[in-house]
Coordinates of C-alpha atoms and ligand atoms in Angstrom, one line a residue:
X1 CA 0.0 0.0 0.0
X2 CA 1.1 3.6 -0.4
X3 CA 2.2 5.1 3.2
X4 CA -1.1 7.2 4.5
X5 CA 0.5 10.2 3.2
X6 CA 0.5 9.5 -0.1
X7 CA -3.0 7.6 0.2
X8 CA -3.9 11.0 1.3
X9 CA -2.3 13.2 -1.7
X10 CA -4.0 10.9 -4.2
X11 CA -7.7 10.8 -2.3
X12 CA -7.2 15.1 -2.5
X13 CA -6.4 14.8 -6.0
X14 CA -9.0 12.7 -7.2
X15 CA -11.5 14.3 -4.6
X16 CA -12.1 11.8 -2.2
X17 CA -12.5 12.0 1.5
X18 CA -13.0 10.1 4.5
X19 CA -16.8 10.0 4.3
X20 CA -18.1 10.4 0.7
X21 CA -21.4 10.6 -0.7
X22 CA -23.2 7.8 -2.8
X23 CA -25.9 10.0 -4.7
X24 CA -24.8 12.5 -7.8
X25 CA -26.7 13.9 -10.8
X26 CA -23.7 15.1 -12.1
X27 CA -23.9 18.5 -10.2
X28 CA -25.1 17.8 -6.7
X29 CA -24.2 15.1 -4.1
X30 CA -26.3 13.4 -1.6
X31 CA -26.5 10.1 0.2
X32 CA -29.4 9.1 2.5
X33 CA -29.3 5.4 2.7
X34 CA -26.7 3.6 5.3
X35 CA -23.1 3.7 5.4
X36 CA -20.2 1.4 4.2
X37 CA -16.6 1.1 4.7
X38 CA -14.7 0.6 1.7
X39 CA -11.7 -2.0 2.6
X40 CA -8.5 -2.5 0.2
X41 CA -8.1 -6.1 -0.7
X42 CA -3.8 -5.3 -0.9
X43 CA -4.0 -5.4 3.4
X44 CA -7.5 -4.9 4.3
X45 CA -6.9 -1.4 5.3
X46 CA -10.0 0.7 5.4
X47 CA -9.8 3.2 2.8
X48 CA -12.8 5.5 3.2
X49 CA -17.2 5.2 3.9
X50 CA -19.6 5.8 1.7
X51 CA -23.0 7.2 2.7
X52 CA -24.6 5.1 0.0
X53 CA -27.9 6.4 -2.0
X54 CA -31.6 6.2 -0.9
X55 CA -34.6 5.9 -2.5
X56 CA -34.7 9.5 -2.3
X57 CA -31.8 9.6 -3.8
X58 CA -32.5 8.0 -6.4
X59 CA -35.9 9.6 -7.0
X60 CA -33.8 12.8 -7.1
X61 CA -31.0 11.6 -9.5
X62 CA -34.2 9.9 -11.8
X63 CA -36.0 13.6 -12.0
X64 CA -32.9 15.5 -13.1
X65 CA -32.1 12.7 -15.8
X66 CA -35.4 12.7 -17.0
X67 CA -34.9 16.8 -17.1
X68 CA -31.4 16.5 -18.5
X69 CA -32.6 14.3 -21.6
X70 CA -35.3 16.4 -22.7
X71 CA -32.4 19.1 -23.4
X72 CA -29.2 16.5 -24.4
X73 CA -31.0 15.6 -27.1
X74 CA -31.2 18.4 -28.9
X75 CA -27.7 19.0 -28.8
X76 CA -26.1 18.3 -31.9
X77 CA -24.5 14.8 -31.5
X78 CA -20.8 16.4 -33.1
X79 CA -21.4 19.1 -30.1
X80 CA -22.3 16.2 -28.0
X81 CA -18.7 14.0 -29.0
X82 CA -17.0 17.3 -27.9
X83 CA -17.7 16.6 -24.3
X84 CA -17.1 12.9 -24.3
X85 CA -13.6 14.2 -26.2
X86 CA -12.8 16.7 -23.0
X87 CA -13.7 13.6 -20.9
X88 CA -11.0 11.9 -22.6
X89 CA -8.4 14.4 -22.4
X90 CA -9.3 14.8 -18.7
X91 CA -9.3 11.2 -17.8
X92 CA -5.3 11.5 -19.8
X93 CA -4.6 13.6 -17.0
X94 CA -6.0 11.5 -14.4
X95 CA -4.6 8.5 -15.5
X96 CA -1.9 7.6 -13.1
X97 CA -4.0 8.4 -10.1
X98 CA -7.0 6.7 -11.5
X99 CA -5.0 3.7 -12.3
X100 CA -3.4 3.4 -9.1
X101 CA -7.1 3.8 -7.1
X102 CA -8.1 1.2 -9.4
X103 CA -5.8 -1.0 -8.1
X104 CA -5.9 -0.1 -4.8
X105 CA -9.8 -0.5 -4.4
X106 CA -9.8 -3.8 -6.4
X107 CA -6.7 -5.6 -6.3
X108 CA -5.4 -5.6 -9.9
X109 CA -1.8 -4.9 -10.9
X110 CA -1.3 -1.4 -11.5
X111 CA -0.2 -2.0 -15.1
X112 CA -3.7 -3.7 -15.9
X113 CA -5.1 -0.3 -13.3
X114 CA -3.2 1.9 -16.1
X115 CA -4.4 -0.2 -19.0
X116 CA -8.0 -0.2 -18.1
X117 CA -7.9 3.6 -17.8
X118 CA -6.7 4.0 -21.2
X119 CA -9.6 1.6 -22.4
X120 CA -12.0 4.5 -21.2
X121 CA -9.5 7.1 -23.3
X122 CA -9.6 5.3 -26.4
X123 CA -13.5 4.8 -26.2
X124 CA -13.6 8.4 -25.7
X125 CA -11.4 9.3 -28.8
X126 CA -13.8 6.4 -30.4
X127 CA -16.7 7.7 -29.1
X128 CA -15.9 11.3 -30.1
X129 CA -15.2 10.2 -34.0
X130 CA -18.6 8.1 -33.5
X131 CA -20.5 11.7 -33.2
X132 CA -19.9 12.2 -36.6
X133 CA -21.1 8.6 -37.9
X134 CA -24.3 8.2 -36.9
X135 CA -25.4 6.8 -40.1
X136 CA -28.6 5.6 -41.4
X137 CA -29.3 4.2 -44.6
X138 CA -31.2 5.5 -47.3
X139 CA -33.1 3.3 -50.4
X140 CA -35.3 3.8 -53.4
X141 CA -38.6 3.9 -52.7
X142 CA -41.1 1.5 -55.3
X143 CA -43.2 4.6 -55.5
X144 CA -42.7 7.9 -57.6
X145 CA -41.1 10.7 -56.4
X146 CA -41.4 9.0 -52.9
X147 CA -38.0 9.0 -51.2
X148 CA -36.9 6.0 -48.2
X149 CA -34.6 6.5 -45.2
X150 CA -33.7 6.1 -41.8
X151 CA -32.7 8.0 -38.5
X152 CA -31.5 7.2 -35.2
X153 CA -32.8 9.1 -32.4
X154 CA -31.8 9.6 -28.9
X155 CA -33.5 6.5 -26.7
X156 CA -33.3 8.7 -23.3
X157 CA -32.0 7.1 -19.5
X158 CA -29.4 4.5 -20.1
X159 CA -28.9 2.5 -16.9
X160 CA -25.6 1.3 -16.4
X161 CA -24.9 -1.7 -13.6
X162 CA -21.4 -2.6 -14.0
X163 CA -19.1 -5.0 -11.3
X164 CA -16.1 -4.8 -9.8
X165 CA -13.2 -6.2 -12.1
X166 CA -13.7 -3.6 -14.3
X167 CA -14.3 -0.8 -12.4
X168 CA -14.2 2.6 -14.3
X169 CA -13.9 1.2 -17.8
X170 CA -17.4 -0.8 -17.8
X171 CA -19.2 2.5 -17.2
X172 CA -17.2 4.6 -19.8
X173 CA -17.6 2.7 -22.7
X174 CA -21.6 2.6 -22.1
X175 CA -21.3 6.0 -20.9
X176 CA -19.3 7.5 -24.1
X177 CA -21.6 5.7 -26.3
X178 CA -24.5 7.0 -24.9
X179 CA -23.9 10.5 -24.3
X180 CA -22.9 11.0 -27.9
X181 CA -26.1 8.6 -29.2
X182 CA -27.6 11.7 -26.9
X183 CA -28.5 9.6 -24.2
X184 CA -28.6 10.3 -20.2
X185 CA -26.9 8.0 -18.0
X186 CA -27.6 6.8 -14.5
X187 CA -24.5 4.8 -12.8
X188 CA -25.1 2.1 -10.2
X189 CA -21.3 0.3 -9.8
X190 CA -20.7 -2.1 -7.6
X191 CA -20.9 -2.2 -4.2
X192 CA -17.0 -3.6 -3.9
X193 CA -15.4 -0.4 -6.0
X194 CA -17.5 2.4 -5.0
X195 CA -14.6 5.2 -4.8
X196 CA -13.1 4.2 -8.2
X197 CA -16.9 5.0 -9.6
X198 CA -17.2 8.2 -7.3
X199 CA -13.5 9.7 -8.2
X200 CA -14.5 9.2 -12.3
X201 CA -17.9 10.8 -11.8
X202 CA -16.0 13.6 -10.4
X203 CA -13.8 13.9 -13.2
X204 CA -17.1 13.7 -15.6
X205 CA -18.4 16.6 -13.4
X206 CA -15.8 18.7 -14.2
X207 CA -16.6 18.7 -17.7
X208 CA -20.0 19.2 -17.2
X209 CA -19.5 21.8 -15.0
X210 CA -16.8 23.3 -17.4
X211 CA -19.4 23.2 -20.3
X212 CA -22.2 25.0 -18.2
X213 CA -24.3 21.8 -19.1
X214 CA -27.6 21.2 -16.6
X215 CA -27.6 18.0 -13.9
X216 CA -28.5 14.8 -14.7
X217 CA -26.5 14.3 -17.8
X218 CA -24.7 11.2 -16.2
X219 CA -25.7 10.6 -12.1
X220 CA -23.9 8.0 -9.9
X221 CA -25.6 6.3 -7.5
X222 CA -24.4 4.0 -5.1
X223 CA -25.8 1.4 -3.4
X224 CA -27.2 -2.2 -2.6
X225 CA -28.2 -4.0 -5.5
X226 CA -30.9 -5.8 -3.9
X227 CA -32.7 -1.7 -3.3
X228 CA -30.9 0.6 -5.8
X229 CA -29.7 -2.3 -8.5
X230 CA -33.4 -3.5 -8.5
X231 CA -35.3 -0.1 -8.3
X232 CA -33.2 0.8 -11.6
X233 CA -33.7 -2.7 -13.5
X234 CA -37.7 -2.7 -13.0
X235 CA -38.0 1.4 -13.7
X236 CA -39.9 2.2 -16.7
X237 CA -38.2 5.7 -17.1
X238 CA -34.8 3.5 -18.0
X239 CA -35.5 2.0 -22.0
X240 CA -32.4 0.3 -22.0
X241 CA -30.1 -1.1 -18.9
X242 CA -26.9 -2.5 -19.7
X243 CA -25.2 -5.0 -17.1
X244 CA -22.2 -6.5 -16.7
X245 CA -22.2 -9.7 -14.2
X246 CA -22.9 -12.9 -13.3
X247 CA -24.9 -14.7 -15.4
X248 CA -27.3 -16.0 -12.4
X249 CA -27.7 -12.4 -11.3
X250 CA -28.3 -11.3 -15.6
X251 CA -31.1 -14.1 -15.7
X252 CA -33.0 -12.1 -13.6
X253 CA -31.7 -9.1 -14.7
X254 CA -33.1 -10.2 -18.0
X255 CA -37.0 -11.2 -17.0
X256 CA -37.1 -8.1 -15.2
X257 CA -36.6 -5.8 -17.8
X258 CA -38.3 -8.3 -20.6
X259 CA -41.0 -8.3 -18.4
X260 CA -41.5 -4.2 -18.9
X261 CA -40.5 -4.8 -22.5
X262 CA -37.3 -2.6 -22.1
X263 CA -33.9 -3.1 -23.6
X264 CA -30.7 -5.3 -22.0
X265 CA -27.4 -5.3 -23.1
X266 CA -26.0 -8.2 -20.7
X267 CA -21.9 -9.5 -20.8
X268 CA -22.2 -12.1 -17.9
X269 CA -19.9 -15.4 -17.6
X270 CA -17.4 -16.3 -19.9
X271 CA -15.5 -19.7 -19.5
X272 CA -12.9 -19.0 -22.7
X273 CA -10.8 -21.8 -24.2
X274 CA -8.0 -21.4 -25.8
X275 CA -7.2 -24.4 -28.6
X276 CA -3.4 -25.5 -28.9
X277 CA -2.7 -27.6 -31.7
X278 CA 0.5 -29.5 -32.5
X279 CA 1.3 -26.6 -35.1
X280 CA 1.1 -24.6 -32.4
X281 CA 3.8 -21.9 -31.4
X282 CA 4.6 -23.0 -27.8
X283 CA 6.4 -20.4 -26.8
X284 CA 3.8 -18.0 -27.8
X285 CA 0.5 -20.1 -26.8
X286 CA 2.1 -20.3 -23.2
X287 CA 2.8 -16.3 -22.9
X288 CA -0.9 -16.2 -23.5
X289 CA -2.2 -18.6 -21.5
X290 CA 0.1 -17.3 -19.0
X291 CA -1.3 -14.1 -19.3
X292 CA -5.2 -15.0 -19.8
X293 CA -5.3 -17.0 -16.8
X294 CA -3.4 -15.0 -14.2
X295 CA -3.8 -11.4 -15.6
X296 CA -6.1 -9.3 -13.2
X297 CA -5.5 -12.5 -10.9
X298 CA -8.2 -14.7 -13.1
X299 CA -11.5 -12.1 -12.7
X300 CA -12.0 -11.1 -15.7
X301 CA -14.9 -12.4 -18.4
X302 CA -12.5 -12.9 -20.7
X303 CA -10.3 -15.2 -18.1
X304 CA -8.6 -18.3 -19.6
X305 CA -9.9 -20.8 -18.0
X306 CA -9.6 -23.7 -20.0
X307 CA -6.7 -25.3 -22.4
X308 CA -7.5 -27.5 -24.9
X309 CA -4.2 -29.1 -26.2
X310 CA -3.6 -31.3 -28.5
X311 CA -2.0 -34.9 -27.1
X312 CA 0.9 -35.0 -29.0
X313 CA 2.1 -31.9 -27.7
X314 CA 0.5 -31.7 -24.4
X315 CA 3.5 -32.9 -22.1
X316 CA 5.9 -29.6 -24.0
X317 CA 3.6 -27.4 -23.5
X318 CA 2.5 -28.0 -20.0
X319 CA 6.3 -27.9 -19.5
X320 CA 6.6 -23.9 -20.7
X321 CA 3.3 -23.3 -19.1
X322 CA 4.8 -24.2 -15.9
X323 CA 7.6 -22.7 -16.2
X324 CA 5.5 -19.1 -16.5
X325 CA 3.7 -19.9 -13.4
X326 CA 7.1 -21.0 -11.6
X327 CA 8.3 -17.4 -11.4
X328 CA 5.1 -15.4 -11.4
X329 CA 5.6 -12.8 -8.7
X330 CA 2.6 -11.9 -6.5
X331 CA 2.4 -9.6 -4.3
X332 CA 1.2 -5.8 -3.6
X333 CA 0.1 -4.7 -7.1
X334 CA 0.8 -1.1 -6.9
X335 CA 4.8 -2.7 -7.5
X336 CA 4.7 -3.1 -10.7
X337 CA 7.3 -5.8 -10.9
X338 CA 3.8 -7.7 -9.2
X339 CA 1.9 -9.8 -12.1
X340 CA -0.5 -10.6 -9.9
X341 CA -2.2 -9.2 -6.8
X342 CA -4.6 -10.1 -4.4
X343 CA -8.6 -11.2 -5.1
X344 CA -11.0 -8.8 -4.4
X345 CA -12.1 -9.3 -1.2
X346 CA -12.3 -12.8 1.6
X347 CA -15.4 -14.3 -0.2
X348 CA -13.4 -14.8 -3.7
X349 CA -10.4 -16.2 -1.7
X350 CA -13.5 -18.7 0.0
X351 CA -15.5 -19.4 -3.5
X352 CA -11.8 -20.2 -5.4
X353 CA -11.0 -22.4 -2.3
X354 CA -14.4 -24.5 -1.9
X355 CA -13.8 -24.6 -6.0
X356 CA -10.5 -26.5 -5.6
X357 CA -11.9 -28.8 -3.1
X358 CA -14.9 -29.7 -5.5
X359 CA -12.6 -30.0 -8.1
X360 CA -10.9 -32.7 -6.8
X361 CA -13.3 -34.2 -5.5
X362 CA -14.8 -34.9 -8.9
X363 CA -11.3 -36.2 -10.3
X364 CA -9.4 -33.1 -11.3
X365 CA -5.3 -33.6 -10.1
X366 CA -4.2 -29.7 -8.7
X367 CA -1.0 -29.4 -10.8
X368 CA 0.1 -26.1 -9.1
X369 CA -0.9 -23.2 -6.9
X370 CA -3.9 -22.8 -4.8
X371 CA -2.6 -21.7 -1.6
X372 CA -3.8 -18.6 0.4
X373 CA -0.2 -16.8 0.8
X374 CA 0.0 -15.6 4.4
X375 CA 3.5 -14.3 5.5
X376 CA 4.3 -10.7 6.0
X377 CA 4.0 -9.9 3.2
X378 CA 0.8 -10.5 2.1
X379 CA -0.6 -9.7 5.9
X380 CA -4.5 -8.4 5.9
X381 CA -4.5 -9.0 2.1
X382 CA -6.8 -12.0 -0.2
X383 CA -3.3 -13.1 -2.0
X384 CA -3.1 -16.9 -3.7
X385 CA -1.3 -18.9 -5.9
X386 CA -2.4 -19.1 -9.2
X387 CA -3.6 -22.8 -9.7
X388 CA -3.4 -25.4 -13.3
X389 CA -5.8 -28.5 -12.7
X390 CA -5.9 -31.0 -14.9
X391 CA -8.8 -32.4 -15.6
X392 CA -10.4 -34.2 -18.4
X393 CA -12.7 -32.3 -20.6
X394 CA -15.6 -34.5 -19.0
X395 CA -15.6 -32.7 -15.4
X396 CA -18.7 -31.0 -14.2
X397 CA -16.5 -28.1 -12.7
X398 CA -15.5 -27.5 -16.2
X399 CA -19.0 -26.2 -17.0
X400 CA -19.0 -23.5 -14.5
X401 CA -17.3 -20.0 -14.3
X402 CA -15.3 -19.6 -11.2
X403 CA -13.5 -16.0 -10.9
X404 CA -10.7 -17.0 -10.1
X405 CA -7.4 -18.0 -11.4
X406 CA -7.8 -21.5 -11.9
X407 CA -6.7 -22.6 -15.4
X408 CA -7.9 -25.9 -16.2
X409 CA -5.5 -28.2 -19.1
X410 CA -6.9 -31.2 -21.0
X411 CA -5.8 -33.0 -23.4
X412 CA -7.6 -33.8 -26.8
X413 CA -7.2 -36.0 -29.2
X414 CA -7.9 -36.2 -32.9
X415 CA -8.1 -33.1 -35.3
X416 CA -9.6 -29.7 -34.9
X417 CA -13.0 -30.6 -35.4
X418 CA -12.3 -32.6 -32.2
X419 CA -10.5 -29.5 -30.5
X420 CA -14.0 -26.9 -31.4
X421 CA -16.8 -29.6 -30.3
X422 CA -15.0 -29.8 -26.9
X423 CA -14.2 -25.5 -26.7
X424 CA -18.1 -24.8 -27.5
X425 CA -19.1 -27.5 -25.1
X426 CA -20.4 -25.5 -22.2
X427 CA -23.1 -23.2 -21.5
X428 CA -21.0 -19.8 -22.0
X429 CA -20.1 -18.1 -25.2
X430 CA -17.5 -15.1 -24.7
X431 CA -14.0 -15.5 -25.6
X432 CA -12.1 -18.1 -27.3
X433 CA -8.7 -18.8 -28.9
X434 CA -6.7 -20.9 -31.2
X435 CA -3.1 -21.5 -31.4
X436 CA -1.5 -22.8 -34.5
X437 CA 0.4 -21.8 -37.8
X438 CA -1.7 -24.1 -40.1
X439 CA -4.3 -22.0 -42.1
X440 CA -7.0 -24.7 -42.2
X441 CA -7.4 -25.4 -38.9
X442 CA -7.1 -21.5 -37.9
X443 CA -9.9 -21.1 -40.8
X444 CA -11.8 -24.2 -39.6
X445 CA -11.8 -22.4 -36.0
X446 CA -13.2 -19.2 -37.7
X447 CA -16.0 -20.1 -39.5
X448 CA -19.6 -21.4 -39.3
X449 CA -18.6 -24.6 -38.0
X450 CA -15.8 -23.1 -35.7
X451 CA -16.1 -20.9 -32.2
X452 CA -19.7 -20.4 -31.2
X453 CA -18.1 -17.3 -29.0
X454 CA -18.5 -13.5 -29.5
X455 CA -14.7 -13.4 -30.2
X456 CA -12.9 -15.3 -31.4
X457 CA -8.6 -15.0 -31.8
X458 CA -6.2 -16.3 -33.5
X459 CA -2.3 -16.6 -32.0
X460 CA -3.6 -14.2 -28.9
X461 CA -5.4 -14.9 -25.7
X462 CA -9.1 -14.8 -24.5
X463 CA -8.4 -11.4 -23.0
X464 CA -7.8 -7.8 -23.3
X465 CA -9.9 -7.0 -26.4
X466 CA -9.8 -3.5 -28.1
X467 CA -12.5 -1.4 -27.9
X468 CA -13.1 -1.0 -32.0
X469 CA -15.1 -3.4 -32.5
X470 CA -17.8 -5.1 -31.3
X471 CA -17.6 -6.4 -27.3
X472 CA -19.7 -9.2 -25.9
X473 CA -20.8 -13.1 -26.2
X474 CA -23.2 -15.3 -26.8
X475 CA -25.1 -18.3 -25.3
X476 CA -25.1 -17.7 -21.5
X477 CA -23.0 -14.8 -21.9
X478 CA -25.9 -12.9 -22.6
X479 CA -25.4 -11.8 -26.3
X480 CA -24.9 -7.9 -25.4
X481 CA -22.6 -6.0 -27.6
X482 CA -20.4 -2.9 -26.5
X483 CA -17.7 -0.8 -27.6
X484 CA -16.9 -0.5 -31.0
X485 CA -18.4 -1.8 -34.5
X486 CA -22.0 -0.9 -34.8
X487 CA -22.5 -1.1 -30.7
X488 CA -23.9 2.5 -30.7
X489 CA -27.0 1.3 -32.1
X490 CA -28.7 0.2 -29.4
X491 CA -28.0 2.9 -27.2
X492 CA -30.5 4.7 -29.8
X493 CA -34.1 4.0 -31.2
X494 CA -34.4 3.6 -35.2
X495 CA -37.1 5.9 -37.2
X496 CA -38.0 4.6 -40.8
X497 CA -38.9 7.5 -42.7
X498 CA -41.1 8.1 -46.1
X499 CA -41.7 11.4 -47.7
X500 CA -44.0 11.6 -50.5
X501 CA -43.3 14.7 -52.9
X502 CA -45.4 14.1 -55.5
X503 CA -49.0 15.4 -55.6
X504 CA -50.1 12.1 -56.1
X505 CA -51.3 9.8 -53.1
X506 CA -49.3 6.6 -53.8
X507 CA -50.4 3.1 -52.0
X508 CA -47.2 0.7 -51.8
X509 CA -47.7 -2.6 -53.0
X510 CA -49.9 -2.1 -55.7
X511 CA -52.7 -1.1 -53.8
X512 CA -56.0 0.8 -55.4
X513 CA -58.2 2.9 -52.8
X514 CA -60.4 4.3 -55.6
X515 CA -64.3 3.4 -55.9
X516 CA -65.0 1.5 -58.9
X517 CA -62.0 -0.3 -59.4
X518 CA -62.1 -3.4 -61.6
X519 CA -60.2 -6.6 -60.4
X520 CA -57.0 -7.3 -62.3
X521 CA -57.1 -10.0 -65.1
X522 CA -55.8 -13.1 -64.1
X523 CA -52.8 -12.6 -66.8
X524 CA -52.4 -8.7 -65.8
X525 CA -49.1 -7.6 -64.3
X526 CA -49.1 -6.1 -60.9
X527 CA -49.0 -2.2 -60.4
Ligands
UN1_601 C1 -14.7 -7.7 -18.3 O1 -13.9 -8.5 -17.8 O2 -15.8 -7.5 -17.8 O3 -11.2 -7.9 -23.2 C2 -14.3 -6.9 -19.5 C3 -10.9 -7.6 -22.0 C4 -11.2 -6.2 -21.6 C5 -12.6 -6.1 -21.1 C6 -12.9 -7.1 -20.0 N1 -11.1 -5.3 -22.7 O4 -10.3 -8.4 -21.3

């Protein structure tokens, strides 16, 4: 941990203080519901409280979004990318201190705290180029003088429920989306990382601020999930919610909001593969694995989590795969020569533990890792050891996403038809990888017949996508889409238009309003 002093310069510089409040709609703070302490999982030092939001709160936050769209959108979306653009450039400025809270809040090394604030950066500078693209399409009309097209409009209160491994950069690329589409957004994070989510509101605010723009442009409110979380998935003021989570909590999620006919954008478990074939570059699969598996100490959706390697080259592999794991260094994760740092709180530590036990109970051999590291060093903090199980493909603990880094290695056998069956052979659909130098079987793994997940890479890991293009998974994963590609879409709603400018009143299809008409000879053409 950073001594207390330097704890303190950073809380001053990101505005934080001891006691903070959990309610914003961009301009004014309040918190009426009960108070937390917010522990760091480094040493379990208590950071700050939160006086988390109330249903007042919320009310209050609800009634200046609902005010704050009726005026966003209007603005001209270019005018609107200018702000998310500032946002950028301020977050540039913010990024070391940002990065570091990240990891202090949450556990992750401070390069991945670093990298997941430039994520919200580059969505902004995406975002801001976005403003200028909101493209419809146009068509011929069958009619005379009749002319086809369509607009995107401005949807109004996007809800954003986002967890803890990705604390900031969740809500920004939602956020930077919506504002541009012309959108208002209303932030509940998660209840683990709730100064990460109040320091970027506050550096949001100063845009706002800066720009003279009214409250309830983008609002924060923190608080339980069981009151706030399901007050915002069940309000009818909120057309579209977008969630990142479990897939047990998204189920609901999902009914809820069906239920009132709204709109879900859902990225909830992954449980990515990665394919290693004997034309596989070792050296290079194993870096990734290394990296997919252990990288923000195994909590992210796009985790590795399993290894499908091929037989005949299973023993070599294994071997350079060990070898990564044989020197990882663990430890505090604000020093950076850290790979990994502690889970995010004693539950995770608990849920990896019972895992392992379960594990082998059904038949899986722990290869390395899975201790709870205890000396000194790690004193007050949720530090393991990063574990490999092997397991045959066949295990039920295979089937289920455990955030955590447990990487589980099987073996296959047979060709690369063999190698996808058993990858898309559980309920989740996020992530996936292949490793290999032969174009057929990286081509087999690409198409129709190939990965059933929302991404799908060839010669790089599971994680750390880019934001350009399209973010999210199928099956259980919940079939959301974020980020890049044509993502914005749903954060708007889609007008068909038809202008007639003729002086002639035009049916479509051939259709005769007229008294008197005569039916059409059997042989007669249409029109
Ligand atoms: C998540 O874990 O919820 O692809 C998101 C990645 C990151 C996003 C992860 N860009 O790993």
């Amino acid at each position: 941990m950073p001594t207390t002093a330097s704890l303190k310069t950073l809380f001053a510089s990101l505005e934080l203080k001891s006691l903070n409040l959990g309610a914003s709609d961009g301009l004014t703070w309040s918190g009426s519901g009960t108070t937390i302490d917010v522990r760091s999982p480094i040493d379990g030092q208590r950071l700050a409280a939160i006086r988390q939001a109330g249903p007042e709160d919320y009310e209050r936050v609800l009634a200046a979004a609902m005010a704050a769209f009726a005026v966003w959108r209007c603005v001209p979306a270019p005018k609107r990318g200018e702000i998310v653009r500032q946002f950028g450039d301020e977050l540039r400025k913010n990024k070391d201190l940002l990065g570091q809270l990240v990891t202090i809040e949450m556990g992750k090394s401070v390069q991945e705290g670093w990298g997941e604030v430039q994520e919200m950066i580059d969505i902004c500078d995406y975002a801001c180029g976005q403003s200028r693209m909101l493209y419809g399409v146009q068509t011929h009309s069958e009619r005379p003088s009749h002319r086809l097209f369509e607009q995107w409009h401005p949807l109004g209160v996007v809800g954003i429920v986002s967890a803890f491994n990705f604390p900031a950069a969740v809500w920004s690329w939602n956020l930077a989306l919506a504002l541009i589409c012309g959108d208002v957004c209303v932030w509940k994070p998660a209840s683990a990382t709730p100064l990460t989510a109040s320091a970027c509101q506050k550096i949001l605010e100063k845009i706002l601020r800066r720009n003279a723009l009214p409250a309830g442009i983008s609002s924060l409110v923190i608080g339980p999930g069981a009151e706030i979380g399901a007050r915002l998935i069940s309000d009818r003021r909120i057309p579209l919610v977008s969630y990142t989570g479990s897939t047990l909590t998204g189920r609901q999620i999902a009914k809820t909001i069906a239920e009132r006919l709204g709109r879900s954008i859902l990225e909830l478990g992954g449980n990515n593969a990665i394919i290693v074939t004997a034309r596989a570059n070792l050296a290079l699969a194993a870096r990734n694995v290394f990296f997919g598996a252990v990288g923000t100490a195994g909590q992210r959706c796009t985790s590795t989590r399993r290894v499908l390697i091929d037989e005949r080259v299973y023993a070599a592999f294994l071997r350079r795969l060990r070898a990564h794991y044989d020197q990882i260094t663990i430890g505090n994760p604000l020093e950076i020569e850290n790979q990994m740092g502690p889970l995010v709180n004693p539950a995770a530590v608990k849920v990896m533990m019972e895992a392992l036990a379960t594990i082998q109970a059904q038949g899986g051999k722990i290869l390395c890792g899975g201790q709870k590291l205890t000396g000194r060093k790690y004193r007050g903090g949720c530090y393991v050891t990063p574990v490999i199980a092997e397991v045959p493909p066949s295990l039920p603990m295979v089937q289920e996403e455990t955030f955590a880094p447990i990487l589980y290695v099987m073996k296959y056998r047979g060709g690369i038809d063999r190698a996808i069956a058993l990858q898309n052979d559980v309920p989740q659909g996020l992530s996936s990888a292949i490793f290999t130098d032969d174009l057929i079987e990286e081509e087999t793994f690409l198409s129709a017949r190939g990965s059933d997940c929302g991404i799908a890479n060839v010669n790089l890991g599971t994680s750390g996508a880019e934001i350009g293009l399209a973010f999210g998974g199928e099956k259980e994963t919940g079939g959301g889409r974020e980020s890049g590609s044509d993502a914005w879409k749903i954060y708007m709603r889609r007008q068909t238009n038809a202008i007639n400018w003729s002086r002639e009143a035009t049916l479509a299809q051939g259709i005769k309003f007229e008294p008197r008409q005569t039916r059409p000879k059997k042989s007669a053409k249409r029109g």
